[in-house]
Coordinates of N, CA, C and O in Angstrom, one line a residue:
X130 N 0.9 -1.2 0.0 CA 0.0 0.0 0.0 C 0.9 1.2 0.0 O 1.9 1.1 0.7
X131 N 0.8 2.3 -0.5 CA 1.4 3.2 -0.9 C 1.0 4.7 0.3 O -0.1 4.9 1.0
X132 N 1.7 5.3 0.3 CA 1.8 6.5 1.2 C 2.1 7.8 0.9 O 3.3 8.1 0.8
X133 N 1.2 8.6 0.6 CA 1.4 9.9 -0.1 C 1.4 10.9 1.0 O 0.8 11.9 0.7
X134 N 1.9 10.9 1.9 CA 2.2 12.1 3.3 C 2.1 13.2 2.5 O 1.2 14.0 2.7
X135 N 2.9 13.4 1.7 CA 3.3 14.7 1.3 C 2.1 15.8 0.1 O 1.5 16.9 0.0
X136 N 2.3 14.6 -0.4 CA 0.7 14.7 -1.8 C -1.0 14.8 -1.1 O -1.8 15.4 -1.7
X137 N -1.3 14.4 -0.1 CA -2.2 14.6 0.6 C -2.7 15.7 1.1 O -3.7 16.3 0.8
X138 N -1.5 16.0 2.3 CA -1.5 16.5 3.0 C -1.1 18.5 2.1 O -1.2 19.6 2.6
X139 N -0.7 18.1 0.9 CA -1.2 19.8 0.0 C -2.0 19.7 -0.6 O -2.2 20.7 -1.4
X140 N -3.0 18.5 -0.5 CA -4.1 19.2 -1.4 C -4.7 20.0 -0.1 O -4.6 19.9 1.1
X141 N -5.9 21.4 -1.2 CA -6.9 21.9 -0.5 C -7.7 20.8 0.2 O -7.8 19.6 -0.2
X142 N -8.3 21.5 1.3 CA -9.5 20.9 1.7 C -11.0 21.0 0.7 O -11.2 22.0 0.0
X143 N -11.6 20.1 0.7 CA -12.3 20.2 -0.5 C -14.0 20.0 0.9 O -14.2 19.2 1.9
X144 N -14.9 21.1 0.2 CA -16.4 20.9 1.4 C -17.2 21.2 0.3 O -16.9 21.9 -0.7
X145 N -18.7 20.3 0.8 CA -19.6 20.4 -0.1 C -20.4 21.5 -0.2 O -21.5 21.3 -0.8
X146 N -20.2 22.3 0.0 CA -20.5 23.6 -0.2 C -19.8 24.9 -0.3 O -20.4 25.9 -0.3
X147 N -18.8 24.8 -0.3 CA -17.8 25.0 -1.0 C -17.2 25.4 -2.5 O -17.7 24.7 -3.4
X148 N -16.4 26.1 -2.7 CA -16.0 26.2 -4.0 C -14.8 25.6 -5.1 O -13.8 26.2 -5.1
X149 N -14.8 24.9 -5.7 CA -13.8 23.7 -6.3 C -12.6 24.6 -6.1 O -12.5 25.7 -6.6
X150 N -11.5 24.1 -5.5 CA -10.4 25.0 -5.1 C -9.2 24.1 -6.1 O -8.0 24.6 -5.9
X151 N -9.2 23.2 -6.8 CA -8.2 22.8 -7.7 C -9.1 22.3 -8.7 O -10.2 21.9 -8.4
X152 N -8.7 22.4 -9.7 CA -9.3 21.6 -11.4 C -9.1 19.6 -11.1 O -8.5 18.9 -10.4
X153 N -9.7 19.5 -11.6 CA -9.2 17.6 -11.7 C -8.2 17.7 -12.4 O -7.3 17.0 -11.8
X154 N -7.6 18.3 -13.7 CA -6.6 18.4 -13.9 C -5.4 18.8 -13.9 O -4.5 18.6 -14.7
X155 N -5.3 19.8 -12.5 CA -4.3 20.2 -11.7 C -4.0 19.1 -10.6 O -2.8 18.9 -10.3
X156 N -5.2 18.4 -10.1 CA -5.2 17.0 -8.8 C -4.2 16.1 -10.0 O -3.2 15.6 -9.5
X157 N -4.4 16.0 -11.0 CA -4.1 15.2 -12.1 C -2.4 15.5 -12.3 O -1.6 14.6 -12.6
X158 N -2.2 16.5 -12.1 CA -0.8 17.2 -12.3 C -0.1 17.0 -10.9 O 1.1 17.1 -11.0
X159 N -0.4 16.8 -9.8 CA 0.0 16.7 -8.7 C 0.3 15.5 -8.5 O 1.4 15.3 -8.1
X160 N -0.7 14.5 -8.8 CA -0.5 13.5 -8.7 C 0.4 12.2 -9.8 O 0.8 11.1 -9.5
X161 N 0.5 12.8 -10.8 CA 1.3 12.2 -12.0 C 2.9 12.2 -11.3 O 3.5 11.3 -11.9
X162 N 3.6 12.6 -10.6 CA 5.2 12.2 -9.9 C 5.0 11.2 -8.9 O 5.7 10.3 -8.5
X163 N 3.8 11.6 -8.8 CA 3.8 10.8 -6.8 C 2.9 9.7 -6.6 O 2.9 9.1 -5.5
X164 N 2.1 9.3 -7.7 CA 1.8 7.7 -7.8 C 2.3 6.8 -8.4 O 3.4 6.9 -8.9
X165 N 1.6 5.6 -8.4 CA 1.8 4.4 -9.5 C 1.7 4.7 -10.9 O 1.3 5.8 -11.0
X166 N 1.9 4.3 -12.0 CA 1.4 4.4 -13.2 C 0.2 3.5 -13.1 O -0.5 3.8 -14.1
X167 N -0.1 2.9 -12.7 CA -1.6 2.0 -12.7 C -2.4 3.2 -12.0 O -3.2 3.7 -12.7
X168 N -2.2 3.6 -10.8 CA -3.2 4.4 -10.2 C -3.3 5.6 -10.8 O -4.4 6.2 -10.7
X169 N -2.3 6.2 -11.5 CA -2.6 7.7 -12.3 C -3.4 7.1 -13.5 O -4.5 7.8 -13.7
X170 N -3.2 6.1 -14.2 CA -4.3 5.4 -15.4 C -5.8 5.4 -14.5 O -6.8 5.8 -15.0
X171 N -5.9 4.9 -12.9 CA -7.4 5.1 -12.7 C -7.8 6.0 -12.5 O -9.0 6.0 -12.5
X172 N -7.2 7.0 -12.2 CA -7.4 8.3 -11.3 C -7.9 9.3 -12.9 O -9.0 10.0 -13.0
X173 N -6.9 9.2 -13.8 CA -7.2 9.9 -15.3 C -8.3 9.3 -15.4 O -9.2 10.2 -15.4
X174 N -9.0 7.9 -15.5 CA -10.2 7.6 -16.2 C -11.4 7.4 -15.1 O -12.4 6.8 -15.3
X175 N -11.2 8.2 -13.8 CA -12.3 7.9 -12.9 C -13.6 9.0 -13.5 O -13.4 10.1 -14.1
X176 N -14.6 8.4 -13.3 CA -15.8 9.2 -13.4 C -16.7 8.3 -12.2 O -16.5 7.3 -11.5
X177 N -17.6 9.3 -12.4 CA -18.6 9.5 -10.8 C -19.2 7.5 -10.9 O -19.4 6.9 -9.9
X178 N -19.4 6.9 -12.2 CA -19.7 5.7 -12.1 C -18.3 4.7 -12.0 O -18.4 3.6 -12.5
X179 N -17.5 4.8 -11.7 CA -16.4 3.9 -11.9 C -16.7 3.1 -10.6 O -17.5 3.4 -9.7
X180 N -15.8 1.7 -10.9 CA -16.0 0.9 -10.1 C -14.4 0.4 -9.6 O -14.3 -0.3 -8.5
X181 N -13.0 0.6 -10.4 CA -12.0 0.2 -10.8 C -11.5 1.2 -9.1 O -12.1 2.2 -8.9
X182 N -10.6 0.7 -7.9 CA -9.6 1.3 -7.4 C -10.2 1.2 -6.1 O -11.5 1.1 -5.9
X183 N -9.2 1.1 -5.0 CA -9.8 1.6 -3.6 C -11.0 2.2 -3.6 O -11.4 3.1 -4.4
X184 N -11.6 1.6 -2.8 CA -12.9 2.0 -2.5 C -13.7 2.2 -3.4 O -14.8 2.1 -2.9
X185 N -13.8 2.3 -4.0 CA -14.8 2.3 -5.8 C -15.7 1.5 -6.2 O -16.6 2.0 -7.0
X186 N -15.6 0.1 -5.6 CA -16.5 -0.8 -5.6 C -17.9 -0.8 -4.5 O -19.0 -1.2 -4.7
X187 N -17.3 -0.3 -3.6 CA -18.2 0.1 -2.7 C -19.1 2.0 -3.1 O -20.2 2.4 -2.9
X188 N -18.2 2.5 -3.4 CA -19.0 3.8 -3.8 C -19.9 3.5 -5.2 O -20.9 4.3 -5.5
X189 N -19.5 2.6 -6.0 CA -20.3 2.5 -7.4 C -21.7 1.6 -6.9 O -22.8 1.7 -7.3
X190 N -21.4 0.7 -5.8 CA -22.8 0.4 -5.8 C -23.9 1.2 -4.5 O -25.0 1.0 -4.2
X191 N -23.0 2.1 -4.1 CA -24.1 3.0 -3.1 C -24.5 3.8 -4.6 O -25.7 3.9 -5.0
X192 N -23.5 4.3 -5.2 CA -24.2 5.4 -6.1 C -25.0 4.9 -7.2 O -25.6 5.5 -8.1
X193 N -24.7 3.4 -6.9 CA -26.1 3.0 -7.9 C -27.3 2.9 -7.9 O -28.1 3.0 -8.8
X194 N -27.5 2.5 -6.2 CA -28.5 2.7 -5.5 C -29.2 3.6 -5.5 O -30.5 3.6 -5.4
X195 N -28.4 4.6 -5.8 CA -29.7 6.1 -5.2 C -29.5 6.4 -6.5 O -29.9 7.5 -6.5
X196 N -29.2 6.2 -7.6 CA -29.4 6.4 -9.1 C -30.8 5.5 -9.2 O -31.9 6.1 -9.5
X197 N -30.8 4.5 -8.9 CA -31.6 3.9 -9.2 C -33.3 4.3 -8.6 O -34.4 4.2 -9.1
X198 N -32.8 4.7 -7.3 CA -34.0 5.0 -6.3 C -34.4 6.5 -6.6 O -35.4 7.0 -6.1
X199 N -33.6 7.1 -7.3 CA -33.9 8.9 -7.9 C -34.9 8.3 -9.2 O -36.0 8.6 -9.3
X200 N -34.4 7.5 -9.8 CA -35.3 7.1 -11.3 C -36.6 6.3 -10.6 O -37.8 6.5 -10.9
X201 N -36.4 5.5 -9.8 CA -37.7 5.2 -9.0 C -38.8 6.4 -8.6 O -39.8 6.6 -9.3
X202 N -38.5 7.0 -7.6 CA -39.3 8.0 -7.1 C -39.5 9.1 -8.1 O -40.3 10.0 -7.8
X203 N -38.8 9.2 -9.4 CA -39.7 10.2 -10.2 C -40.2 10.0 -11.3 O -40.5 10.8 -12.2
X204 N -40.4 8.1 -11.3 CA -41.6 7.6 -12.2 C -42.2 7.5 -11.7 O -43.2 7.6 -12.4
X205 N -42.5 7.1 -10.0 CA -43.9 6.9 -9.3 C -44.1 8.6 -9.3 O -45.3 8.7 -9.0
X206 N -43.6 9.7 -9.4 CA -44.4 11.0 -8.7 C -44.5 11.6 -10.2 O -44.7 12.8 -10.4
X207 N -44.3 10.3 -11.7 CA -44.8 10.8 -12.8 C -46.2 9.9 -13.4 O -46.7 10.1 -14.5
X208 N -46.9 8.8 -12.4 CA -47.6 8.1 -12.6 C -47.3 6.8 -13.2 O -48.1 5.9 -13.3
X209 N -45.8 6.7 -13.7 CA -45.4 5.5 -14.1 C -44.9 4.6 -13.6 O -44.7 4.8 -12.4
X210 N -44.6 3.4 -14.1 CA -44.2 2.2 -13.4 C -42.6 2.2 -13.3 O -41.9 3.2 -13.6
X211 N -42.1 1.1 -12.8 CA -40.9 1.1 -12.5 C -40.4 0.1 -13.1 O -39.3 0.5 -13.4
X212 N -40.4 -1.0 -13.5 CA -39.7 -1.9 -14.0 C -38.8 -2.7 -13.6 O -38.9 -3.9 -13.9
X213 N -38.1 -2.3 -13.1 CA -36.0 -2.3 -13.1 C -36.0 -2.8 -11.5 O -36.2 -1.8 -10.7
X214 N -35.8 -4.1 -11.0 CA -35.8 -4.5 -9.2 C -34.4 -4.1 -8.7 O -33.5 -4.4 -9.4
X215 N -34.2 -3.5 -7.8 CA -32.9 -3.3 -7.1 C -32.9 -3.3 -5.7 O -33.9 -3.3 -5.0
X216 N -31.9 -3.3 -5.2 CA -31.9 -3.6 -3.8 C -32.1 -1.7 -2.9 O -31.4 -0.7 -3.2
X217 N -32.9 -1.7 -2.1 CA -33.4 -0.6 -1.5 C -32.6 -0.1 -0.2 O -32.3 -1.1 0.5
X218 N -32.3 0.9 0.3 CA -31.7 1.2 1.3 C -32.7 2.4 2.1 O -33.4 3.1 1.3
X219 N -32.9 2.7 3.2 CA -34.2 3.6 4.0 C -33.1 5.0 3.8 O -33.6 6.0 3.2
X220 N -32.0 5.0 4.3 CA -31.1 6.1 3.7 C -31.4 6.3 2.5 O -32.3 7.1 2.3
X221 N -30.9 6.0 1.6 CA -30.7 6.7 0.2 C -32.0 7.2 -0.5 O -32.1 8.0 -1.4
X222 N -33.5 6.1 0.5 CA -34.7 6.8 0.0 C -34.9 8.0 0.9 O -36.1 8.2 0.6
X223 N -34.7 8.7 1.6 CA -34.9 9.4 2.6 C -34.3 10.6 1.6 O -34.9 11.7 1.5
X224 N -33.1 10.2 1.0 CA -32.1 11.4 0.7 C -32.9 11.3 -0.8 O -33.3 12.4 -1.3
X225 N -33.0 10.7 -1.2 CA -33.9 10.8 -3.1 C -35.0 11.7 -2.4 O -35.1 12.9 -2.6
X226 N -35.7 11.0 -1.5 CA -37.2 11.6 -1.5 C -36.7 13.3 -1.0 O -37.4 14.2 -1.5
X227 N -35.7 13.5 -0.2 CA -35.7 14.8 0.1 C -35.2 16.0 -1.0 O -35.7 17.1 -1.1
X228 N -34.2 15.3 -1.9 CA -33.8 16.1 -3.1 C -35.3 16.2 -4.0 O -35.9 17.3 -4.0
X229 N -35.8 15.2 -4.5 CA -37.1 15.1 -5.4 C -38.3 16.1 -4.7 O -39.2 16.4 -5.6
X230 N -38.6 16.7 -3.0 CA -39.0 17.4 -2.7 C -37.9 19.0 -2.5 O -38.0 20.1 -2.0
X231 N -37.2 18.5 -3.0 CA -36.4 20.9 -2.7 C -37.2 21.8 -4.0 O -37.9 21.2 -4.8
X232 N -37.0 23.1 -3.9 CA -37.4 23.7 -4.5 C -37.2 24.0 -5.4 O -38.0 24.5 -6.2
X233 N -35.9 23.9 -5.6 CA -35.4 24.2 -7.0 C -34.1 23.0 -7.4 O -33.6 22.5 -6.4
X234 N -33.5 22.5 -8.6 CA -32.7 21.7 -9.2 C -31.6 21.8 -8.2 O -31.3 20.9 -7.4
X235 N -31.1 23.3 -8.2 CA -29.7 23.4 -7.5 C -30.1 23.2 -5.8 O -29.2 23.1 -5.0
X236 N -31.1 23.1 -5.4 CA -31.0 22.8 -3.7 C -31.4 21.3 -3.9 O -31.0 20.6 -3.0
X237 N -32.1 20.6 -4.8 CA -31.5 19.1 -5.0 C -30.4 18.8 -4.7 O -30.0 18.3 -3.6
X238 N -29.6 19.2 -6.0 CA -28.3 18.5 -6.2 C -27.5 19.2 -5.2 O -26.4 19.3 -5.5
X239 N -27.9 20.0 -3.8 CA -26.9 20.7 -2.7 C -27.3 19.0 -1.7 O -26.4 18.4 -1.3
X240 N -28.4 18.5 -1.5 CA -28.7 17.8 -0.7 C -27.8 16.5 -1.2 O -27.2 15.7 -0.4
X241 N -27.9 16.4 -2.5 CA -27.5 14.8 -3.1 C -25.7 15.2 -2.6 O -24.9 14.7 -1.9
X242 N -25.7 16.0 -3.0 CA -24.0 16.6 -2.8 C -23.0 16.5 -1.3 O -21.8 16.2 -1.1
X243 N -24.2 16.8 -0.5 CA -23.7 16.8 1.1 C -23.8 15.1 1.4 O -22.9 14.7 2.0
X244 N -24.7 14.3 0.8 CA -24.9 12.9 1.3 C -23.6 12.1 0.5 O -22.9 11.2 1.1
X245 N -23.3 12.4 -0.6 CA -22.5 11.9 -1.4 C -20.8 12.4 -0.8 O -19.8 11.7 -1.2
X246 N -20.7 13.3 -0.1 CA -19.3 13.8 0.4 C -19.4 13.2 2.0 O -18.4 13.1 2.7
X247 N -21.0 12.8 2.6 CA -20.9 11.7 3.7 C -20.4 10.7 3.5 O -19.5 10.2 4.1
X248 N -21.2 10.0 2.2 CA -20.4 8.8 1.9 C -19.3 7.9 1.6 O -19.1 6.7 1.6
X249 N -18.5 9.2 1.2 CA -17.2 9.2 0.9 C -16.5 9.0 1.8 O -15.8 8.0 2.0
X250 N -16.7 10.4 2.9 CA -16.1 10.4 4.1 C -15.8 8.7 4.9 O -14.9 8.1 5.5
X251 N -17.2 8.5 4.6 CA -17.6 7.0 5.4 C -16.8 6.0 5.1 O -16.0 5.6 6.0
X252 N -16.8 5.6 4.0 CA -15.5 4.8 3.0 C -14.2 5.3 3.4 O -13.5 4.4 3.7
X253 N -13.7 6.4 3.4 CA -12.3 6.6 3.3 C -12.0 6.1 4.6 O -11.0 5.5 4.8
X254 N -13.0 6.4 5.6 CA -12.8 5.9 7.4 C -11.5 6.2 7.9 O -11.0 7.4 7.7
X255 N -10.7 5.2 8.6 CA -9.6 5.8 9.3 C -8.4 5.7 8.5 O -7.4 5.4 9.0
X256 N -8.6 5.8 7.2 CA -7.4 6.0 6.0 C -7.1 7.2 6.2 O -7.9 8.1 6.4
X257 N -5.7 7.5 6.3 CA -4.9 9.2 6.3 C -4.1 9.4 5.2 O -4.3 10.4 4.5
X258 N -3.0 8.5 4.8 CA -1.8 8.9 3.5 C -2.0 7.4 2.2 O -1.1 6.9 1.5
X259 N -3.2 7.1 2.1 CA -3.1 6.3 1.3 C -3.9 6.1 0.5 O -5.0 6.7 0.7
X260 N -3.8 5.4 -0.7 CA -4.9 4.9 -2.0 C -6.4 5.5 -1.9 O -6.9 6.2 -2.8
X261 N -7.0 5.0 -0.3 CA -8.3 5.0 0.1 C -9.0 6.5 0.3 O -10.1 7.0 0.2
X262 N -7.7 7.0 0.6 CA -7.6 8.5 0.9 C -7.8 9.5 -0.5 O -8.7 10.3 -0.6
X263 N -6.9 9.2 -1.6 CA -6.5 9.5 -2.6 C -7.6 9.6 -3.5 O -7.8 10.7 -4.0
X264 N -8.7 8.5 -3.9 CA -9.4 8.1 -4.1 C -10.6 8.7 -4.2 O -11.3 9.0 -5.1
X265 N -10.8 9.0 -2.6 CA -12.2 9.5 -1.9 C -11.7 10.4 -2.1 O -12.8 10.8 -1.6
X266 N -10.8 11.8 -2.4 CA -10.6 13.0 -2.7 C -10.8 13.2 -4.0 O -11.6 14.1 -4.4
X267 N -10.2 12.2 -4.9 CA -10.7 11.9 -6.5 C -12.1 12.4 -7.0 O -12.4 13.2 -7.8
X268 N -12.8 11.6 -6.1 CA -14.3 11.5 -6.4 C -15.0 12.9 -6.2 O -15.8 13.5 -7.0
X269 N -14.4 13.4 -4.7 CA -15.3 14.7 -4.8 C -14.9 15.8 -5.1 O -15.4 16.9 -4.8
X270 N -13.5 15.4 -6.1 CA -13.5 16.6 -7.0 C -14.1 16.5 -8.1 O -14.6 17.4 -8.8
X271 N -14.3 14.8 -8.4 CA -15.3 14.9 -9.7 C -16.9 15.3 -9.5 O -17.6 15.7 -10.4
X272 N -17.2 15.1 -8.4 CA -18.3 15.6 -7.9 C -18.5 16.9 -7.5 O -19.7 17.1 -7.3
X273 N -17.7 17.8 -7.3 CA -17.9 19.2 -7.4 C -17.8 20.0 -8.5 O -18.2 21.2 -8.8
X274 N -16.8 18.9 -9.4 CA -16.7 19.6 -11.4 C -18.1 19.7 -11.4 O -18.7 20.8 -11.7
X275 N -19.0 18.2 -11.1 CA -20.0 18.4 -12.1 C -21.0 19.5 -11.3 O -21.8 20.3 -12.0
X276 N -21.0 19.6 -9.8 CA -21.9 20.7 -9.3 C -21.1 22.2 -9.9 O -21.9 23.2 -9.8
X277 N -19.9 22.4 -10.5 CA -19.7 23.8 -11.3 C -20.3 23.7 -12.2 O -21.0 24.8 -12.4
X278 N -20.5 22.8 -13.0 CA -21.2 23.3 -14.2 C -22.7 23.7 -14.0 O -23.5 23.7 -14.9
X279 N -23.0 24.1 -12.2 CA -24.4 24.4 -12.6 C -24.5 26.2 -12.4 O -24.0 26.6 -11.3
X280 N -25.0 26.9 -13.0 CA -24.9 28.0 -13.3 C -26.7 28.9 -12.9 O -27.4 29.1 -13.9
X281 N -26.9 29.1 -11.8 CA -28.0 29.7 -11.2 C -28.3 30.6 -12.4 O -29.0 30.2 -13.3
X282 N -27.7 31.9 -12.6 CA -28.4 32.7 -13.6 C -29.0 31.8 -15.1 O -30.0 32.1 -15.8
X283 N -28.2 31.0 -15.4 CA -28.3 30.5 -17.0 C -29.0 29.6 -17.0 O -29.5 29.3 -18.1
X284 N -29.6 29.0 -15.7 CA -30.7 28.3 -15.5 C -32.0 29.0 -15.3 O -32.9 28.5 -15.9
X285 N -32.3 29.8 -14.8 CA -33.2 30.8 -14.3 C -34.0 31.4 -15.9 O -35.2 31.3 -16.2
X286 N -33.0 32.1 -16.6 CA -33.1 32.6 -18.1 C -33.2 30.9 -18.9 O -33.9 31.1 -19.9
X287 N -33.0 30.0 -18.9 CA -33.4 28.9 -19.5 C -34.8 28.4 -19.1 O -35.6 27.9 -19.9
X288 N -35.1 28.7 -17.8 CA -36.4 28.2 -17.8 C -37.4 29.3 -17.8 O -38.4 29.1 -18.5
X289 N -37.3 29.9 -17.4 CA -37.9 31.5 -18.1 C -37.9 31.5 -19.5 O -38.9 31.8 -20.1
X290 N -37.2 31.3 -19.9 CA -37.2 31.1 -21.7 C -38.4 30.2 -21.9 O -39.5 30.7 -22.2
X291 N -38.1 28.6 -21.7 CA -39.0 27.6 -21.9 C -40.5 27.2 -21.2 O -41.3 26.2 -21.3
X292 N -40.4 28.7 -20.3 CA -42.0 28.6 -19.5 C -42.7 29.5 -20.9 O -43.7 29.1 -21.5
X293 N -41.9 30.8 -21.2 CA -42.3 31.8 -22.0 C -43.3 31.1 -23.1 O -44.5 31.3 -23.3
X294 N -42.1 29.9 -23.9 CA -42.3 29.1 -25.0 C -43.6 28.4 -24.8 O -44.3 28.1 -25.8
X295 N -43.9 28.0 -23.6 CA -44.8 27.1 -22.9 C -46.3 28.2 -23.1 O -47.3 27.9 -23.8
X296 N -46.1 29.1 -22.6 CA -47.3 30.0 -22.2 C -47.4 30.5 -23.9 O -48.6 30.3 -24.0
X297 N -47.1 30.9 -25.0 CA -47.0 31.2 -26.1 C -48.3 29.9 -26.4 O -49.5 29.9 -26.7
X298 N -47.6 29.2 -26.4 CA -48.3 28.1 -27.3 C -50.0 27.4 -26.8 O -50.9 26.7 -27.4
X299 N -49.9 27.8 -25.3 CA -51.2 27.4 -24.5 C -51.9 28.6 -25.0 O -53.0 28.2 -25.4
X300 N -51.7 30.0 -25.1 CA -52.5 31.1 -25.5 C -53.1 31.2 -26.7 O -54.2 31.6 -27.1
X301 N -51.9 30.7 -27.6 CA -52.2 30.3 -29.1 C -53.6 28.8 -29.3 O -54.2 28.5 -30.4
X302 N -53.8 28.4 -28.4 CA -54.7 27.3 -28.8 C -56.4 27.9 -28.6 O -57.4 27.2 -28.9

């Protein structure tokens, strides 16, 4: 098992509400001297579904879970069926059902965001300079890339646009 004291212990602290304080491809740059060549190949190809590396196996099937229980709960609250059997957890429906009730997209994905940087936490457990560590830092940088790309004003003006489009076409009938 490998020991990154040094590589660790400079990254920023990374919080879920918080603001992405390095690029993945700066963690990527940091990390390219100071690993394996196998672990910089997983770390380059990790995305939020991977299953490949410390702890990974265990986060791909929590985060399959509540993928699956998010598509559950907003075909029953669209009148449709479900199809697809998976294994159920009272957590992960608590945390679906609470995102599928916020008020707007971005206080969703603030809720899914806080549970998902618990569960990380949870996995990395009492790991400090290693793989398990490295890993679970991986993730929720990939997990706060994708909460940058959400943009409050450009959403606001997108759906304001497409209510506009909506009300246009109901008046016209």
């Amino acid at each position: 098992m490998a020991s990154y004291y040094y590589l660790i212990s400079s990254l920023p602290n990374l919080r879920s509400d918080g603001e992405m304080p390095i690029s993945y491809d700066e963690f990527l740059d940091c990390c390219k001297t100071n690993v394996s060549e196998t672990t910089y190949e997983l770390l380059a190809n990790l995305t939020l579904d991977s299953d490949k590396g410390p702890l990974m196996k265990e986060w791909a099937a929590v985060y399959g879970m509540l993928t699956k229980e998010l598509n559950y709960q907003r075909s029953i609250n669209l009148g449709k069926s479900y199809s697809n059997s998976f294994e159920k957890d009272s957590l992960i429906t608590q945390v679906a059902a609470a995102a599928l009730k916020a008020k707007n997209p971005l206080e969703a994905e603030k809720i899914l965001l806080d549970y998902e940087f618990e569960l990380l936490d949870s996995l990395v457990g009492l790991h400090a300079f290693d793989d398990h560590v490295l890993f679970g830092y991986a993730m929720k940088l990939k997990l706060l890339e994708r909460q940058d790309c959400f943009e409050q004003t450009k959403g606001k003006a997108e759906f304001k646009n497409l209510f506009d489009q909506v009300q246009q076409r109901v008046y016209s009938l």
